């Protein structure tokens, strides 16, 4: 045992793919780049690679920090590093920014070679399956035939699940956290509110706002605010903010009265300051479309019959965005196919966001699971 | 027993109040009008009056229809009428549009006598307590010293509860349906998203959009969309819409893919076409501010000690906006004070909206409760 450490300074890398990528939407990306980071060393057998898939607003920056930004730690820095649950002394861990993203991989802010202008709203729709196909090409490039594990939370968990179906022979373990086999009507409804907020912002300009030198910040802020409500449990919001009044009493104003208002506005403003609206739209659509059982008439066990990986499925008790019941659907469908599947429902009051947090039982579980993986 | 009937053609009435109304916010309304409807006849003892309080987007139009709009039935027409649970052969039922409303009572679209222009954003903040005070003056005008019952759902239930505290001697029965003794942080958060959608709409013009000949329809639409999600249960949305695709398959577009998107857009557009944005802002703030226990250090039993009415408290099993647990808080606080309180948690899959619907057990309960009231 060592004290858990940071992976330290990391440097993003880029890979260019000249071969067109056929997308599920029918469109094609003529060429593309993926930006990625790696932590740890690929072993001689090339058997210790772990792919970490990011969620709606994540990126390839999973762990460590950049030399010029020591406080900008990766989004799963608490999980990935020497002595951490996903131990980089044992594993070679990869984070990739997905296609359509806004953190360096080809996306709406990239130049469309056909026009010489940013893709904007013309960037093709990308699905979870497309992301996985692009990640598989990166794996080829890195000489990784088979992953020790593919891991993700939320939309990232959908990618891990999809990997096990698209490339079953390339996934030894799939770790699917706080996720679901498809969105419910309510999930789609929240995404739709977020999209309408962006699409109806006069500064969206049909998705070609770059050319106007503006950003649909109002829409993006609203989208993030509504998202944030669904990331936290009712109880967590109650414990953290309750009805705390900024001024100790009502001031009868549309300025901040309750601390929860301040929190949401802050989160919305922060997000609108760095995230691309077109990417947000694409990512919510990727969430909506994900439904591996669709082609099997809604039969999830039939859809998951292709999977051969061992599975760890994790849910959180107060997650109402992707409730434990949604994880259990995955578990039952895998058990129906007699797959090896471990399932844990972690008691946590933090709602969907729990998958990003330091909950001790959750981290102990991941430590034990990754420990068990032979590389 | 008769077959339940409509109250038929109704005609709204107006009452002007020249005496200023002191508001909790510290402001004053110099004068105001209330628009209201009545159904049934006030008996000789003036002992059979029932006040129905409306929720966020309701109005005084509780039952019946107007001569020139036979299909525009009142919002609780299924509940109020001859042979209906709130039987107008027995009771004299009153519906009032609240101050700050947009259906005829003095509100932001009314002329501010000080400027000769619409009040707009200068209309003072109004609280549940202010509404109740204004309703009490209307009762005085109508010669009603004491109500047989005061009834309301959601924000209307808060008014019924507040009546029992502000004018305990004037309320024989308080019927509080699908309500709560105060909002949670999550409730406030949803309201705040709705408000920011309106406030940030460029056509809001600081709340003085009337002068610009525009309406902040985009913001109001988003506000209603997010509201609607909270009115329905996850299950009800799933049963009604699920993942039904408009075109049978994904079309990869921001046009309607899933039927739930169409429903939300339709509800949003419809609402934005007739409801006033300033009224919506005021009503969400009235919701946020309501907290009778605040002045008692958060002690709800202490706050409710003033109430002398008999209570019926009703909640719905799948209501996650004001869950049954919130109703139980009211019940426990009343029992602590040894009040007469009946409580029913109705099994319904329709979420918060259940209070407006025809659920048989719910209507049977109300029938029985109103039957029992001596007038």
Short mmCIF file of C-alpha atoms in Angstrom, two decimals, chain A residues 55 75-78 177 316 352-359 362-363:
data_model
loop_
_atom_site.label_atom_id
_atom_site.label_comp_id
_atom_site.label_asym_id
_atom_site.label_seq_id
_atom_site.Cartn_x
_atom_site.Cartn_y
_atom_site.Cartn_z
CA UNK A 55 -20.13 11.74 -19.61
CA UNK A 75 -12.54 14.95 -13.54
CA UNK A 76 -11.81 11.51 -12.06
CA UNK A 77 -8.54 12.43 -10.38
CA UNK A 78 -9.86 10.97 -7.13
CA UNK A 177 -21.71 3.19 -13.23
CA UNK A 316 -26.46 5.03 -6.15
CA UNK A 352 -26.38 11.09 -9.72
CA UNK A 353 -23.25 13.12 -9.01
CA UNK A 354 -22.14 10.38 -6.61
CA UNK A 355 -20.20 8.68 -9.40
CA UNK A 356 -17.78 11.61 -9.40
CA UNK A 357 -17.40 11.81 -5.62
CA UNK A 358 -15.30 10.21 -2.93
CA UNK A 359 -17.89 7.95 -1.33
CA UNK A 362 -17.90 3.13 -3.76
CA UNK A 363 -14.15 3.62 -3.98
#
